[in-house]
XYZ file of C-alpha atoms in Angstrom:
606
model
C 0.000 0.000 0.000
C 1.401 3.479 -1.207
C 2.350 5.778 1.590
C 0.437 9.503 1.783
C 3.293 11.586 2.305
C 2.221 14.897 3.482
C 5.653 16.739 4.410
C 6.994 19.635 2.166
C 9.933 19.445 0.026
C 12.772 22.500 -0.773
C 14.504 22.099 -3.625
C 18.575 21.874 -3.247
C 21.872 21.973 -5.185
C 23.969 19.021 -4.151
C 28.070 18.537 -6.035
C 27.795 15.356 -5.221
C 26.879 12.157 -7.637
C 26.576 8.531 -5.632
C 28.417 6.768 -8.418
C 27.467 2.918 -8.259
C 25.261 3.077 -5.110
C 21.788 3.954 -6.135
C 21.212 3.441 -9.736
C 17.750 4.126 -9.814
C 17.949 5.800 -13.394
C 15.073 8.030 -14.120
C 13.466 6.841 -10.746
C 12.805 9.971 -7.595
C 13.970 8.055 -4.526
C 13.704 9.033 -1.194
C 15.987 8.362 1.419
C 13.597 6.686 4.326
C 15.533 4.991 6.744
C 19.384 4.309 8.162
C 19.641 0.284 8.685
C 23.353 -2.019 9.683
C 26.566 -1.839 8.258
C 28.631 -3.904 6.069
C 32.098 -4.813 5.615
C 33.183 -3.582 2.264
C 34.112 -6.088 -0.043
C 35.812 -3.893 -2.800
C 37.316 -1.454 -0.062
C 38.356 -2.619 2.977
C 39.053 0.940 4.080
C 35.310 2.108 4.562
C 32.426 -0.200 5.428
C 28.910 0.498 3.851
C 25.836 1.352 5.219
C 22.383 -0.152 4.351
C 19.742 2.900 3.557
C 16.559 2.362 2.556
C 15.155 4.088 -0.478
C 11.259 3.996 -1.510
C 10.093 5.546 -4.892
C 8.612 8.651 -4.934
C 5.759 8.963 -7.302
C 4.317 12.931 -7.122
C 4.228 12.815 -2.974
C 2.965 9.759 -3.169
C 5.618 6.740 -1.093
C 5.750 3.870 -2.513
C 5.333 0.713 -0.576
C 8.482 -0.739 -2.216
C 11.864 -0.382 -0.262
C 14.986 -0.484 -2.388
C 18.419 -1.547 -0.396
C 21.208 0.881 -1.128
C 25.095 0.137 0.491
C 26.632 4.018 0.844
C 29.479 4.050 1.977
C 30.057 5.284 5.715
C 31.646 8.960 4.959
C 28.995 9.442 2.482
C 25.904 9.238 4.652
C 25.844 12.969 5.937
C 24.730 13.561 2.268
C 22.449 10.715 1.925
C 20.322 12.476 5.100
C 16.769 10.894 6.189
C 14.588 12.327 3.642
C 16.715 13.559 0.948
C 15.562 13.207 -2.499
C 17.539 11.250 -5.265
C 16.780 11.406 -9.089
C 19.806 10.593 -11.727
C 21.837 9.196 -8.325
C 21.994 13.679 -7.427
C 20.149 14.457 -4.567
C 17.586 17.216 -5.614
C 15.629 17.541 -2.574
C 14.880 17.572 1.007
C 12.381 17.215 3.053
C 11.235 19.750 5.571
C 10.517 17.958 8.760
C 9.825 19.598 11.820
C 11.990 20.671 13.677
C 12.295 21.216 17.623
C 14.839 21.254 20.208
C 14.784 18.945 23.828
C 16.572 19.109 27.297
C 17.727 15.649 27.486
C 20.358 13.147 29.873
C 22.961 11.435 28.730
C 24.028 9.967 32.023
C 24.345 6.224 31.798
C 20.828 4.602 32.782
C 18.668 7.991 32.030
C 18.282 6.833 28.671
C 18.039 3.325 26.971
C 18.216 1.643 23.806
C 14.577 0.372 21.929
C 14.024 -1.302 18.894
C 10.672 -2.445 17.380
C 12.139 -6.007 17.078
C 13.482 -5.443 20.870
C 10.013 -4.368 22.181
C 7.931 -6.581 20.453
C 11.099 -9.123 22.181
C 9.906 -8.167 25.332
C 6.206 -7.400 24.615
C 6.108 -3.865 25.234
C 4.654 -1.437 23.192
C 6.420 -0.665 20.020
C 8.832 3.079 20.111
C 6.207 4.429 17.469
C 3.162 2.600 15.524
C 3.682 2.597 11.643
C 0.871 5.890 11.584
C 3.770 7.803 13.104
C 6.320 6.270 10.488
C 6.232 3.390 7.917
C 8.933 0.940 8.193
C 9.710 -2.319 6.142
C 9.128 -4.485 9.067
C 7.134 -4.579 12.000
C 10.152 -5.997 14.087
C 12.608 -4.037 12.452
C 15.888 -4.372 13.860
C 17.615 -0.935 14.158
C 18.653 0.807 17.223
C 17.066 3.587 18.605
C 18.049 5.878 21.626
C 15.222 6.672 23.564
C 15.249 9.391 26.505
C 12.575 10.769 28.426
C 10.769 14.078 28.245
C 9.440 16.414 30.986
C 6.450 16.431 29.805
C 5.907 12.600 29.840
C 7.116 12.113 26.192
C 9.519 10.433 24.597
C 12.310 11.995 21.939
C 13.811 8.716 19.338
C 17.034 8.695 17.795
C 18.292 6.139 15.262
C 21.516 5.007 16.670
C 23.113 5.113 13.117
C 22.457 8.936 12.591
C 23.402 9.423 15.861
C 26.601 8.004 15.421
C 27.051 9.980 11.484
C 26.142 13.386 13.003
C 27.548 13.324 16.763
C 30.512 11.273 17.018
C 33.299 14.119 15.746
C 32.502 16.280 12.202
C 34.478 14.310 10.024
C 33.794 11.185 8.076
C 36.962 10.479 8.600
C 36.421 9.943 12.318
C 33.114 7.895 11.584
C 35.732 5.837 9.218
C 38.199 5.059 11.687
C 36.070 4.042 14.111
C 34.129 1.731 12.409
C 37.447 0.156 10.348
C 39.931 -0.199 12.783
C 41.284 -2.423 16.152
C 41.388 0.171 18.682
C 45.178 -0.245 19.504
C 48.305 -2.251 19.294
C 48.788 -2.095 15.313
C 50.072 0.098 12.977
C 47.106 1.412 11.620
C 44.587 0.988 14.814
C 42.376 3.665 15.753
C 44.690 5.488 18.218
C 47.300 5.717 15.682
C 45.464 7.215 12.974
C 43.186 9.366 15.196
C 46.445 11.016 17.437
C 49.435 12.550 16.602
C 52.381 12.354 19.069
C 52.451 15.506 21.200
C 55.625 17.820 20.739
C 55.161 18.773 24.013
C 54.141 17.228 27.607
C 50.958 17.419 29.094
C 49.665 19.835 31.450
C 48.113 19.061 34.400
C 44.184 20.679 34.005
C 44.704 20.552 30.477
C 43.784 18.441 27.712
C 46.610 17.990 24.863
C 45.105 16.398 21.131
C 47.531 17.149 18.209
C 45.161 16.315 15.337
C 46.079 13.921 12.691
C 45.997 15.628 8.857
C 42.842 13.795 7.728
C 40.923 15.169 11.082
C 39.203 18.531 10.862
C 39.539 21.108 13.843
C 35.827 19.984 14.724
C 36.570 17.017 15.505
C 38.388 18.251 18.496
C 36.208 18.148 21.580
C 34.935 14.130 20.300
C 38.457 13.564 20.121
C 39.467 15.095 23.353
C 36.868 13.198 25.440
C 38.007 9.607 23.692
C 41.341 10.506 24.601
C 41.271 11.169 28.046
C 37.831 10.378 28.802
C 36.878 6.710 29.960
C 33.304 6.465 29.170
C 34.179 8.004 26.042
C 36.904 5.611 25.052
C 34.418 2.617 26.004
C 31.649 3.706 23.993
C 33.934 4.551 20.887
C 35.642 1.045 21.200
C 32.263 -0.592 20.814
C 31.627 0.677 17.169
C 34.093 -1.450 15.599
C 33.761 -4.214 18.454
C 29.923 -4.705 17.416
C 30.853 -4.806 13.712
C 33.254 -7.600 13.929
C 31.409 -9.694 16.399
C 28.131 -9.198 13.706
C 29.706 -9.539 10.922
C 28.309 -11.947 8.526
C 30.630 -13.444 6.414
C 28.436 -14.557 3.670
C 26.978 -10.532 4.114
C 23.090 -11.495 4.385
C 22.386 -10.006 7.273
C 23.886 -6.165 8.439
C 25.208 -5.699 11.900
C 22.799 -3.654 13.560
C 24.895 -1.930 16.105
C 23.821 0.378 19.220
C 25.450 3.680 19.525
C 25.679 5.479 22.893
C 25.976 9.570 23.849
C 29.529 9.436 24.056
C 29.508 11.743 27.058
C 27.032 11.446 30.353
C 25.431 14.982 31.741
C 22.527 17.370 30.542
C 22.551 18.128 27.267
C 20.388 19.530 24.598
C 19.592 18.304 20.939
C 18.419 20.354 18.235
C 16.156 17.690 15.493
C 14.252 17.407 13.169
C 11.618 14.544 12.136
C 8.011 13.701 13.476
C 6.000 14.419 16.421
C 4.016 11.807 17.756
C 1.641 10.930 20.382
C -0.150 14.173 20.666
C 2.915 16.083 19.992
C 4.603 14.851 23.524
C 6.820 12.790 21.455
C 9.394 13.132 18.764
C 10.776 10.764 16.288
C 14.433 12.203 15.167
C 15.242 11.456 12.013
C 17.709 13.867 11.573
C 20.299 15.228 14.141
C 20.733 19.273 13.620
C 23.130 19.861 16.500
C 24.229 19.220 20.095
C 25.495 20.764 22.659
C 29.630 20.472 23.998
C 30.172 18.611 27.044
C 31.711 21.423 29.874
C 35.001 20.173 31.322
C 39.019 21.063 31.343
C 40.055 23.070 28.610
C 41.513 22.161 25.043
C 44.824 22.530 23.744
C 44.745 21.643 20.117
C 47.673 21.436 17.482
C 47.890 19.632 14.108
C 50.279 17.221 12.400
C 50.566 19.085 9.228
C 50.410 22.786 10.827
C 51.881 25.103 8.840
C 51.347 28.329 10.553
C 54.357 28.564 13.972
C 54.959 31.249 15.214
C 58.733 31.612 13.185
C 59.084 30.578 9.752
C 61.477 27.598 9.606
C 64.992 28.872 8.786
C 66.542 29.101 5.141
C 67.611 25.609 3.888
C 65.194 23.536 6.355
C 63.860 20.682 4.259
C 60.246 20.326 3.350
C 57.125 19.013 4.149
C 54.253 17.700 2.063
C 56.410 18.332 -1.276
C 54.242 17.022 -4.548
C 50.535 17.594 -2.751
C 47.934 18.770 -4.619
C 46.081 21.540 -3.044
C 42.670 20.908 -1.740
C 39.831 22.137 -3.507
C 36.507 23.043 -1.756
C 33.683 21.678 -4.588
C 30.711 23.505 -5.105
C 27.378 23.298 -7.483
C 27.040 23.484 -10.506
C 30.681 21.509 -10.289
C 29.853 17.876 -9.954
C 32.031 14.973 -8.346
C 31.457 11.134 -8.307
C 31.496 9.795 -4.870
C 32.670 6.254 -4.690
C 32.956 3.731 -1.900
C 34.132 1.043 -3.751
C 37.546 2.141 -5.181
C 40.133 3.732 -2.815
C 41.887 7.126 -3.247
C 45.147 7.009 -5.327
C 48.537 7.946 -3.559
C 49.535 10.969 -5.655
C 45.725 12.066 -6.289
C 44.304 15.828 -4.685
C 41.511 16.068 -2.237
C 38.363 17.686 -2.320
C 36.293 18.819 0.570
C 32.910 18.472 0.554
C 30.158 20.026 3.510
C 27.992 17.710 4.991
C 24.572 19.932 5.861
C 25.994 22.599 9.147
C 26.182 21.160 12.527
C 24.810 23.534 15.593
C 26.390 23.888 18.477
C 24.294 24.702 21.017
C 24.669 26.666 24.484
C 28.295 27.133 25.494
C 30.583 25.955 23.780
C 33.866 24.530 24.984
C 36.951 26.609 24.936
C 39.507 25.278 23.101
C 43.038 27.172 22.019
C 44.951 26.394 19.166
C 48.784 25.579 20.402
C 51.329 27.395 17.580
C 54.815 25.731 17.468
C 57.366 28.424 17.894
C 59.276 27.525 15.452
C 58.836 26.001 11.888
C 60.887 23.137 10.982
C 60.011 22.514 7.585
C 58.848 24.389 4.359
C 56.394 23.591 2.050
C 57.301 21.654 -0.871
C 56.244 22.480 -4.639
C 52.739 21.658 -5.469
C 51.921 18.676 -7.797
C 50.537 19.607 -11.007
C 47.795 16.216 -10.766
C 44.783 17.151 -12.287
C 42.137 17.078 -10.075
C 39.615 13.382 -10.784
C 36.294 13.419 -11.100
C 35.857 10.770 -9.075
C 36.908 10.551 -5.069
C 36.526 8.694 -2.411
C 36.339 8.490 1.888
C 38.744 5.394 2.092
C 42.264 5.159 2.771
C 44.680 5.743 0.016
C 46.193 2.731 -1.722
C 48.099 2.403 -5.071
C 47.945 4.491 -8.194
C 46.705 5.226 -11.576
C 42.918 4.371 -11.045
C 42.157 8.227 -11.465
C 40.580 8.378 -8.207
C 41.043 11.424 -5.422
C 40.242 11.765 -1.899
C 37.001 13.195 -0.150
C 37.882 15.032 2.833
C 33.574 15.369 4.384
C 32.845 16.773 7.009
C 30.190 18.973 8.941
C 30.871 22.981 9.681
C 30.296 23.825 13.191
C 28.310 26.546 13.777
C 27.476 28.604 16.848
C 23.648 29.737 17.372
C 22.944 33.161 17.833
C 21.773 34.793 21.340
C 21.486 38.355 19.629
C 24.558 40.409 18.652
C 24.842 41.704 21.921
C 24.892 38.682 23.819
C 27.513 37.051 20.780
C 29.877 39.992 21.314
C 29.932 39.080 25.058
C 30.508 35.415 24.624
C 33.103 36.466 21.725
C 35.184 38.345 24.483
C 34.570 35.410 27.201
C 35.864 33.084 25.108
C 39.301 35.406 23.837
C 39.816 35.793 27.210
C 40.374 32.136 27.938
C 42.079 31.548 23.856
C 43.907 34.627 24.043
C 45.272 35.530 27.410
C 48.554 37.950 25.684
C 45.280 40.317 24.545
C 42.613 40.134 27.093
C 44.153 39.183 30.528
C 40.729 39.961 32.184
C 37.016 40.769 31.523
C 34.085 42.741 32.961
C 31.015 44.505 32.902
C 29.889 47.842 34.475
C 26.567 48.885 35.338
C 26.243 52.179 37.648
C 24.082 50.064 40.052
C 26.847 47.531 40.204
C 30.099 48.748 39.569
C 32.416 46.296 37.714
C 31.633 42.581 37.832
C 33.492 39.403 35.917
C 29.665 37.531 36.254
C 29.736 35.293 33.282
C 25.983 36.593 32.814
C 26.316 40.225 31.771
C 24.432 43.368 33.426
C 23.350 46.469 31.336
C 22.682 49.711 31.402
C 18.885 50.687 30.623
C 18.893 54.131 28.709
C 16.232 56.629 30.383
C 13.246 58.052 28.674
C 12.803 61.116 27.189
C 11.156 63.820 30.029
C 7.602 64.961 28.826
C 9.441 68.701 28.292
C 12.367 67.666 26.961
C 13.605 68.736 22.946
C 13.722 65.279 21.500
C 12.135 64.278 17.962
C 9.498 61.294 18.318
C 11.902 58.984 16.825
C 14.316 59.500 19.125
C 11.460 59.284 22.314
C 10.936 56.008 20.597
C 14.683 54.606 20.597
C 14.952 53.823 24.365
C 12.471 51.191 23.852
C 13.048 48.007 22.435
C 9.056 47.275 21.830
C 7.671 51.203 21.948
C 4.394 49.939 22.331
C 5.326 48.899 25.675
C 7.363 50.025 28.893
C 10.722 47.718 27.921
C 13.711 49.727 27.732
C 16.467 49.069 25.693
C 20.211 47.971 27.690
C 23.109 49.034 26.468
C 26.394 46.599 27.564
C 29.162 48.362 28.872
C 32.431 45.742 28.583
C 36.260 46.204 30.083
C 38.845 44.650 28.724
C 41.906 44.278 30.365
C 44.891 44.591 28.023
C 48.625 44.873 29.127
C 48.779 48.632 28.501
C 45.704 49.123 30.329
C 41.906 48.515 30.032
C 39.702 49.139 26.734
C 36.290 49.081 26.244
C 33.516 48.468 24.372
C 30.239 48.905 24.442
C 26.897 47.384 22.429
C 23.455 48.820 22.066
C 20.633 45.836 22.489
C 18.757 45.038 18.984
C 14.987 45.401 18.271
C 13.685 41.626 16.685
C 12.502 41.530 13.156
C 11.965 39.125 10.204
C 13.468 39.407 6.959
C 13.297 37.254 4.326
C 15.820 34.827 3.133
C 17.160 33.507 0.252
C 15.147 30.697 -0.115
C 12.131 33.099 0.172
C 11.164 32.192 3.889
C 10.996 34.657 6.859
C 13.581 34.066 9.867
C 14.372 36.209 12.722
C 16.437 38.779 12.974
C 17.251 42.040 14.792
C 18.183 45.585 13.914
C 21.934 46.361 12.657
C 23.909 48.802 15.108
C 27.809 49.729 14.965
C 29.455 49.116 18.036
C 31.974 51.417 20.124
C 35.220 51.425 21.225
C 37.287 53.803 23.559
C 40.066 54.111 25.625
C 39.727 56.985 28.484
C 42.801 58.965 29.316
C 42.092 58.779 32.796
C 39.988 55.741 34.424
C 38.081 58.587 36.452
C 36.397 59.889 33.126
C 34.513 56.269 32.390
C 31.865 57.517 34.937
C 30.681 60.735 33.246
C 31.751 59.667 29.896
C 29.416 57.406 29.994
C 26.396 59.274 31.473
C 26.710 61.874 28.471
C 27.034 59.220 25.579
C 24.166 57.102 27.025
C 22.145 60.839 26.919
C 23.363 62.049 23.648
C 23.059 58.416 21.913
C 19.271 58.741 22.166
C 19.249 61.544 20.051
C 21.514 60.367 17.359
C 19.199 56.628 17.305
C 22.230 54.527 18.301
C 24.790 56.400 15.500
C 27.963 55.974 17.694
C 30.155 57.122 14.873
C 28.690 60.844 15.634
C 30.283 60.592 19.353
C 33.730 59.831 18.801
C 34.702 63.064 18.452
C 33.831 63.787 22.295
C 35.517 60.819 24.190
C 38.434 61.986 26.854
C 40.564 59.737 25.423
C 40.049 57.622 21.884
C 37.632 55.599 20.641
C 36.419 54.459 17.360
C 33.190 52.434 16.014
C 33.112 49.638 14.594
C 30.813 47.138 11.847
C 29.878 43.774 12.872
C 29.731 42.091 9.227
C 30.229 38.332 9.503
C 33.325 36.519 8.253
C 31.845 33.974 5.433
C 35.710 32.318 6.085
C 35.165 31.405 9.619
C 37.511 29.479 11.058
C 36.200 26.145 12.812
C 35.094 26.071 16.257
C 35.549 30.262 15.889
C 32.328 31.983 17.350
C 30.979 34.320 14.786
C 32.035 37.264 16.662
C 35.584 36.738 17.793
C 36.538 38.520 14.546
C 34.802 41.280 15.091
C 36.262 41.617 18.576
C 39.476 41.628 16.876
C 38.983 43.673 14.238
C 37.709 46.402 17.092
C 40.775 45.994 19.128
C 42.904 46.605 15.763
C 41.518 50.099 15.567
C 43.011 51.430 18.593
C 46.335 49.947 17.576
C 48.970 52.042 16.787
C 46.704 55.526 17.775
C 47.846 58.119 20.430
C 47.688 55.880 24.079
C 46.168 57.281 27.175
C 48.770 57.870 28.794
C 50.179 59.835 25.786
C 47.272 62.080 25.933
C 47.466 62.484 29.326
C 51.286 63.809 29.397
C-alpha cells in the first residue's frame, strides 16, 4: 500500500553524484531509513551502510523499499529524507523541527528497537501511523530518553553516530574500520598525533592527525582522556566484527551510545508523535559540547608557527595537490568502492551545518614556535572526477580523496549577547590580549559575572527637545514600557583597560534567500574607547548614554567627544570562519585593531 506523504519538500543543489550506489535511473527516490553496516568487499578501508530508499511517485511513497550500500563517509549527504533522481540528490524534506533538554548519564536513557520491544512485549517506540517501516520488528537501534512532559524523543543510533561522534567522516571511518590499539594502523594511531610537548596538568593535549578537521576536536578530546568516552567509541568497531556476517546477508545492527554522560540539549528534526509529547528524530541538527578542562589543540601538518622555519630547512608535504573546496554546478562522483590514489588531490565536501548549542567549549589552538620545515612544490595532478572516503592505496585508477565533514556553527543569542561570549571566550584563547574581563553597570560597579548586566537608557522627560523617533529609541518594543540595555564591557589589556560597548537590537523578520521569513534584529555599529584617565569612564558614559538617544544609536557621531580615543566599529560576519571560531571573535578583533597604533592614554594624558 502506497504511503500519503504529506511533508513539504525545498529544492537543493547538491556537487555530489553517488556513483554505483543507487542506480535508480530516471526513478525519484527518497531516502527513508538508516539500517546495519557492512564490511566492504571492494574497499576494505570504509564499510557500507544499508539505507533504505522507496520511490517517490508525485508525494505519493511507494510501498516498495529499495536496499542501497553508501558508503560510511557518504551518509551525511544521503540524510533521512533527501531526495535522489539521476543518483543527485535534488531535494529535502522539511521535517519539523524542535529542540529537547535531554540526559545522557548512563541509565537515564536506553536503547529500543521495534524487534526489541515486540522481544519483550512492550509497546512498540512508534506505531507505523507515526512512520512506515519495512518491518514490523525491524531491527535498528534507537536511543530513547525521556521528556518532561511525559514524552519520549527517538534517535536512530546510526544517525546518531554519522552526526555526533566528531565532524568528520573520517572519524566515523576510523572508528568503524579499525582495532582500537596495538597495530600500525589501529584507531589510536590514525586518530592522534604524538604531542611535541608534555601534558599539562588541568589541560587536555590532542595534536590532530591531517585527515581530522579542527571539529573534531572536543569528540576527540573526550576519547582521549575520557573513559566512558573511550568505552563507547571502542564498541563501534567491536559490534561490527562480532556481527559480521561473512556470507553478508544479514547487516550488523549496532547500538550507539551519547559518548559523554550529563545534561545536554539536541536540536532535530523529524516527526511528532503521540499528541505532539513525542518526537521521532530522524535527523540530528546539532548538540550541545560537554563542559570540562580546557583544550589545547595542534595539528600534524600545521603550517602556521609562530617563526618561519629557517633558510635551507627541508620540506614538508612536497608534490601535494592543493585541496579544492567543490561547489554546485561543479559535480564529483562519490565512490565507496575504489580507494583514493597515492599521488591524487583532495576535495572537501560540507555535509549539511552542525549547531552547536549553548556554550561551547573553549579550546586554544597551540602554535609551534618555530617552523621546521617548508612547504614543498605543489603537484601539477589534475584534479579526478571521481573521489573517495577510504584510505589511500596504489595508483593510476584516477581516483582522489574526499575530505567530508560537517561545519560547526554557533547559534545566535542576539549580537549583543555574541559579542559578550566572543570576548569570554578570547579571554580564555587569548590571554597575551585580554588578561581579564568585565562589565559595568552604575548600580553595580564592575563585575566578571559570566551573565552580563546592562545599562537601561532613560526616557525622554515629557518637556524635553527630542524628535518622536528618538522618544521612541529607548524602547526596544515602543508599544510597551521595555527599555532598551546598552552593555558596557572592560577589557583588560597589558597597557591598560579598553572598552567596548553594544546597544541591544529590536527583533525583526526578513526574508531569506530561499524566500522564507527568519528572525532577525536591527543592525547597530558598536563602540570602542580608551579613556585617558579611568576617572572619566563615569561621566563619559552618562553623556554618551544621553546624547546616543538623540543620534538613534549612530555611535560614529560621538567619537569626536571621548576623553581619550575611541572608534566604532561594523559587525559584518566573516563567510571564512575558522572552525570552532564563534561568529564574533573577529569582530572583537577587528575592534581591538583600531586602537592599535593611535595616540595611548597615557600619551594624551602627558
Amino acid at each position: 500500500m502506497a504511503i500519503q506523504f504529506k511533508q513539504k519538500f525545498k529544492r537543493v543543489n547538491k556537487a555530489i553524484r553517488l556513483k554505483e550506489s543507487l542506480l535508480a535511473g530516471n526513478d525519484t527516490l527518497i531516502a527513508w531509513w538508516y539500517s546495519g553496516f557492512y564490511k566492504n568487499r571492494m574497499d576494505s578501508s570504509q564499510p557500507h551502510v544499508l539505507v533504505i530508499f522507496r520511490r517517490l511517485v508525485a508525494g505519493i511513497v511507494s510501498d516498495e523499499v529499495i536496499p542501497r550500500r553508501i558508503p560510511l563517509t557518504a551518509l551525511g549527504q544521503v540524510r533521512i529524507g533527501s531526495v535522489w533522481k539521476g543518483d543527485v540528490c535534488q531535494a529535502e524534506t522539511q521535517w519539523t523541527k524542535d529542540r529537547f533538554q535531554v540526559d545522557f548519564t548512563a541509565g537515564a536513557w536506553r536503547f529500543t528497537s521495534l524487534e526489541h520491544a515486540r522481544r519483550m512485549r512492550q509497546a512498540p517506540p512508534f506505531e507505523p501511523e507515526t512512520f512506515k517501516l519495512q518491518y514490523e520488528n525491524d531491527q535498528n537501534w534507537l536511543i530513547e530518553f525521556d521528556l518532561a512532559n511525559g514524552g519520549k524523543l527517538l534517535i536512530p543510533c546510526v544517525e546518531f553516530f554519522s552526526r555526533c561522534y566528531g565532524r568528520s567522516g573520517e572519524v566515523k571511518r576510523i572508528l568503524a574500520t579499525y582495532r582500537w590499539q596495538g597495530q600500525a594502523d589501529s584507531v589510536m594511531e590514525r586518530l592522534y598525533a604524538p604531542l611535541d610537548t608534555p601534558d599539562e596538568p588541568g589541560k587536555w593535549q590532542v595534536r590532530l592527525r591531517k585527515r581530522l578537521v579542527k571539529g573534531d576536536v572536543v569528540f576527540l578530546a573526550h576519547t582521549k582522556y575520557d573513559p566512558y568516552t573511550q568505552r563507547e567509541a571502542k564498541g563501534i568497531y567491536a559490534q561490527i566484527e562480532a556481527m559480521h556476517d561473512p556470507q553478508q546477508k544479514y547487516p550488523a545492527f549496532i547500538k550507539v551510545a551519547p559518548w559523554f554522560e550529563g545534561p545536554a540539549e539536541l536540536s532535530v528534526a523529524g516527526i511528532p508523535f503521540d499528541n505532539g509529547k513525542s518526537f521521532l528524530a530522524l535527523q540530528v541538527v546539532g548538540m550541545s559540547d560537554p563542559q570540562g578542562l580546557l583544550i589545547l589543540r595542534s595539528r600534524e601538518n600545521s603550517r602556521d608557527a609562530e617563526k618561519p622555519a629557517p633558510e635551507g630547512s627541508p620540506e614538508a608535504w612536497a608534490g601535494v595537490p592543493d585541496r579544492v573546496l567543490v561547489k554546485y554546478p561543479d559535480i564529483v562522483d562519490l565512490t565507496g568502492d575504489l580507494e583514493p590514489d597515492h599521488e591524487a588531490g583532495a576535495m572537501e565536501i560540507q555535509d549539511p551545518d552542525f549547531e552547536i548549542l549553548g556554550e561551547s567549549r573553549a579550546v586554544i589552538d597551540v602554535r609551534a614556535e618555530q617552523a621546521t620545515t617548508v612547504a614543498g612544490p605543489k603537484s601539477d595532478t589534475p584534479m579526478p572526477s571521481t573521489v573517495s572516503g577510504g584510505e589511500t592505496h596504489s595508483s593510476g585508477k584516477g581516483v582522489g580523496y574526499a575530505s567530508i565533514h560537517a561545519r560547526p556553527v554557533f547559534e545566535s543569542h542576539g549580537m549583543v549577547r555574541d559579542m559578550w561570549e566572543a570576548m569570554l571566550r578570547l579571554q580564555t584563547t587569548r590571554p597575551d590580549l585580554i588578561q581579564a574581563l568585565s562589565w559595568f553597570t552604575f548600580k553595580d560597579g564592575f563585575s566578571s559575572d559570566p551573565t552580563p548586566g546592562m545599562i537601561a537608557l532613560e526616557p525622554f522627560d515629557e518637556d524635553a527637545d527630542a524628535t518622536a523617533t528618538a522618544r521612541r529609541f529607548p524602547y526596544l518594543d515602543p508599544t510597551i514600557p521595555s527599555l532598551r540595555g546598552v552593555l558596557v564591557a572592560r577589557l583588560t589589556q597589558s597597557d591598560g583597560p579598553t572598552y567596548i560597548m553594544e546597544i541591544m537590537r529590536r527583533p525583526k523578520k526578513i526574508t531569506a534567500d530561499d524566500g522564507e521569513l527568519k528572525d532577525a534584529e536591527e543592525s547597530f555599529q558598536g563602540l570602542i574607547f580608551r579613556l585617558t584617565h579611568e576617572n572619566q569612564l563615569i561621566p563619559w558614559l552618562r553623556e554618551i548614554l544621553s546624547r546616543i538617544r538623540h543620534e538613534n544609536g549612530v555611535f560614529k557621531r560621538l567619537t569626536g567627544s571621548c576623553p581619550g580615543i575611541a572608534d566604532s566599529f561594523s559587525h559584518r560576519l566573516s563567510s571564512n570562519l575558522a572552525s570552532d571560531c564563534l561568529p564574533c571573535e573577529p569582530i572583537v578583533l577587528g575592534a581591538i585593531a583600531k586602537l592599535k597604533g593611535r595616540t595611548s592614554p597615557a600619551d594624551l594624558g602627558a
